[in-house]
Amino acid sequence: MAGILCLVPTPIGNLGDISIRCKKALEDADFIAAEDTRVTLKLLNHLEIKKPLISYYEHNKQVSGPKIVERILAGETCVLVSDAGSPAISDPGEDLVRLCAEAGITVTAIPGPCAAITALSISGLPTGRFCFEGFLSVNKKSRQEHLSSLLHETRTMIFYEAPHKLQSTLQDMAAAFGADRRISLCRELTKLHEQVVRMTLGEAVSYYEANPPRGEFVLIVEGAKEEEKKELTIEDAVQLVARQIESGVSKKDAVKAVSKETGLAKNTLYDAVLKQLG
Ligand code: SAM
């Protein structure tokens, strides 16, 4: 009989957050697939658990994934962990879950630490409807396309970000969504220096210029107001293009992205941009 794949979340900063069920799943597993075996070994040592580890991460998943599936089909139970938080959420795992499901293997997950949900819950922004956007790309064009695709997003948005990219991300967000949009910056969650900074995007740009960001961040950004969505004029669209140009996107690409998002005809928008921005 085939074994199962069990996704086990691990602490995002506080070892006390490992649950009794997670510990038991790790103890009961035949082997553990880990994003970084050295990181997981530290956790296992803390829990006094000894288990065979196999590495499963972005750059070996094509080879490692099928091997894991084969072992589970042969009857072994595999626990999948990432370095911190819930596997498969901006972490390796998505492909392994798909492979296992396709092979008819039972996949189960134990609920537990996830930076996105922890941050959302303490953000002070609406939690009724939200969307998870993960990391913005470092590539300027895909980054702008991603932000443009969110211009009309009315749900609260969740982003992950590394500290060294925070300032440019805040500038790009302020340019795309407007400086008055509210944001909650949730830093070092569950750790000693946990902090939630609630302000506008414009204020956040100045704040982090004066206070260089340190530690891990989740950004919770307020969604667009329904009125903003309905009242978008050609002048507003030109301003959106202007902001994108300011952040380094070419005029042509900015017009293309904004026209796609707003539904305004590309030529009309391009003419208005030429007239107003030159
Ligand atoms: N799978 C993980 C989860 O469920 O939270 C997320 C992994 S993703 C590669 C790592 C990102 O999560 C970090 O860059 C940061 O944005 C966020 N993150 C992880 N731990 C955090 C913490 N303790 N405080 C704030 N953000 C954190």
CSV table of N, CA, C and O in Angstrom, one decimal, residues 234 237-238 241 251-276:
chain,number,residue,atom,x,y,z
A,234,ILE,N,-9.1,59.3,-18.2
A,234,ILE,CA,-7.9,59.2,-19.1
A,234,ILE,C,-6.8,60.0,-18.4
A,234,ILE,O,-5.6,59.5,-18.5
A,237,ALA,N,-5.3,57.7,-16.0
A,237,ALA,CA,-4.5,56.7,-16.7
A,237,ALA,C,-3.1,57.3,-17.1
A,237,ALA,O,-2.1,56.6,-17.0
A,238,VAL,N,-3.1,58.5,-17.5
A,238,VAL,CA,-1.9,59.2,-17.9
A,238,VAL,C,-0.9,59.3,-16.7
A,238,VAL,O,0.3,59.0,-16.8
A,241,VAL,N,0.7,56.0,-16.1
A,241,VAL,CA,1.8,55.8,-17.1
A,241,VAL,C,3.0,56.6,-16.6
A,241,VAL,O,4.1,56.1,-16.6
A,251,LYS,N,8.1,54.2,-22.2
A,251,LYS,CA,6.7,54.8,-22.4
A,251,LYS,C,5.8,53.7,-23.1
A,251,LYS,O,4.7,53.6,-22.7
A,252,LYS,N,6.4,53.0,-24.1
A,252,LYS,CA,5.6,52.0,-24.8
A,252,LYS,C,5.0,50.9,-23.9
A,252,LYS,O,3.9,50.6,-23.9
A,253,ASP,N,5.9,50.4,-23.1
A,253,ASP,CA,5.5,49.3,-22.2
A,253,ASP,C,4.5,49.8,-21.1
A,253,ASP,O,3.6,49.1,-20.7
A,254,ALA,N,4.8,51.1,-20.6
A,254,ALA,CA,3.9,51.6,-19.6
A,254,ALA,C,2.5,51.8,-20.2
A,254,ALA,O,1.5,51.4,-19.6
A,255,VAL,N,2.4,52.3,-21.4
A,255,VAL,CA,1.1,52.5,-22.0
A,255,VAL,C,0.4,51.2,-22.2
A,255,VAL,O,-0.8,51.0,-21.9
A,256,LYS,N,1.2,50.2,-22.7
A,256,LYS,CA,0.6,48.9,-22.9
A,256,LYS,C,0.0,48.3,-21.6
A,256,LYS,O,-1.1,47.8,-21.6
A,257,ALA,N,0.8,48.4,-20.6
A,257,ALA,CA,0.4,47.8,-19.3
A,257,ALA,C,-0.9,48.5,-18.8
A,257,ALA,O,-1.9,47.8,-18.4
A,258,VAL,N,-0.9,49.8,-18.8
A,258,VAL,CA,-2.0,50.6,-18.2
A,258,VAL,C,-3.2,50.4,-19.1
A,258,VAL,O,-4.3,50.3,-18.6
A,259,SER,N,-3.1,50.3,-20.4
A,259,SER,CA,-4.2,50.2,-21.3
A,259,SER,C,-4.8,48.8,-21.0
A,259,SER,O,-6.1,48.6,-21.0
A,260,LYS,N,-4.0,47.8,-20.8
A,260,LYS,CA,-4.5,46.4,-20.5
A,260,LYS,C,-5.3,46.4,-19.2
A,260,LYS,O,-6.4,45.8,-19.2
A,261,GLU,N,-4.8,47.1,-18.2
A,261,GLU,CA,-5.5,47.1,-16.9
A,261,GLU,C,-6.7,48.0,-16.9
A,261,GLU,O,-7.7,47.6,-16.2
A,262,THR,N,-6.7,49.1,-17.6
A,262,THR,CA,-7.8,50.0,-17.5
A,262,THR,C,-8.9,49.8,-18.5
A,262,THR,O,-10.0,50.3,-18.4
A,263,GLY,N,-8.5,49.1,-19.6
A,263,GLY,CA,-9.4,48.8,-20.7
A,263,GLY,C,-9.5,50.0,-21.7
A,263,GLY,O,-10.2,50.0,-22.6
A,264,LEU,N,-8.7,51.1,-21.4
A,264,LEU,CA,-8.6,52.2,-22.4
A,264,LEU,C,-7.9,51.8,-23.6
A,264,LEU,O,-6.9,51.0,-23.5
A,265,ALA,N,-8.3,52.3,-24.8
A,265,ALA,CA,-7.7,51.9,-26.0
A,265,ALA,C,-6.2,52.4,-26.0
A,265,ALA,O,-5.9,53.5,-25.6
A,266,LYS,N,-5.3,51.5,-26.5
A,266,LYS,CA,-3.9,51.8,-26.4
A,266,LYS,C,-3.5,53.2,-27.2
A,266,LYS,O,-2.8,54.0,-26.7
A,267,ASN,N,-4.1,53.3,-28.4
A,267,ASN,CA,-3.8,54.5,-29.2
A,267,ASN,C,-4.3,55.8,-28.5
A,267,ASN,O,-3.6,56.8,-28.5
A,268,THR,N,-5.5,55.7,-27.9
A,268,THR,CA,-6.1,56.9,-27.2
A,268,THR,C,-5.2,57.3,-26.1
A,268,THR,O,-4.9,58.4,-25.9
A,269,LEU,N,-4.8,56.2,-25.3
A,269,LEU,CA,-3.9,56.5,-24.2
A,269,LEU,C,-2.6,57.1,-24.6
A,269,LEU,O,-2.1,58.0,-24.0
A,270,TYR,N,-2.0,56.5,-25.7
A,270,TYR,CA,-0.7,56.9,-26.1
A,270,TYR,C,-0.8,58.4,-26.6
A,270,TYR,O,0.1,59.2,-26.2
A,271,ASP,N,-1.9,58.7,-27.3
A,271,ASP,CA,-2.0,60.1,-27.8
A,271,ASP,C,-2.1,61.1,-26.6
A,271,ASP,O,-1.5,62.1,-26.5
A,272,ALA,N,-2.9,60.7,-25.5
A,272,ALA,CA,-3.0,61.5,-24.3
A,272,ALA,C,-1.7,61.6,-23.6
A,272,ALA,O,-1.3,62.7,-23.1
A,273,VAL,N,-0.9,60.6,-23.6
A,273,VAL,CA,0.4,60.6,-22.9
A,273,VAL,C,1.3,61.5,-23.6
A,273,VAL,O,2.0,62.4,-23.0
A,274,LEU,N,1.3,61.5,-25.0
A,274,LEU,CA,2.2,62.3,-25.8
A,274,LEU,C,1.8,63.8,-25.5
A,274,LEU,O,2.7,64.7,-25.4
A,275,LYS,N,0.5,64.0,-25.5
A,275,LYS,CA,0.0,65.4,-25.3
A,275,LYS,C,0.4,66.0,-23.9
A,275,LYS,O,0.9,67.1,-23.8
A,276,GLN,N,0.2,65.1,-22.9
A,276,GLN,CA,0.4,65.6,-21.6
A,276,GLN,C,1.8,65.5,-21.0
A,276,GLN,O,2.2,66.3,-20.2
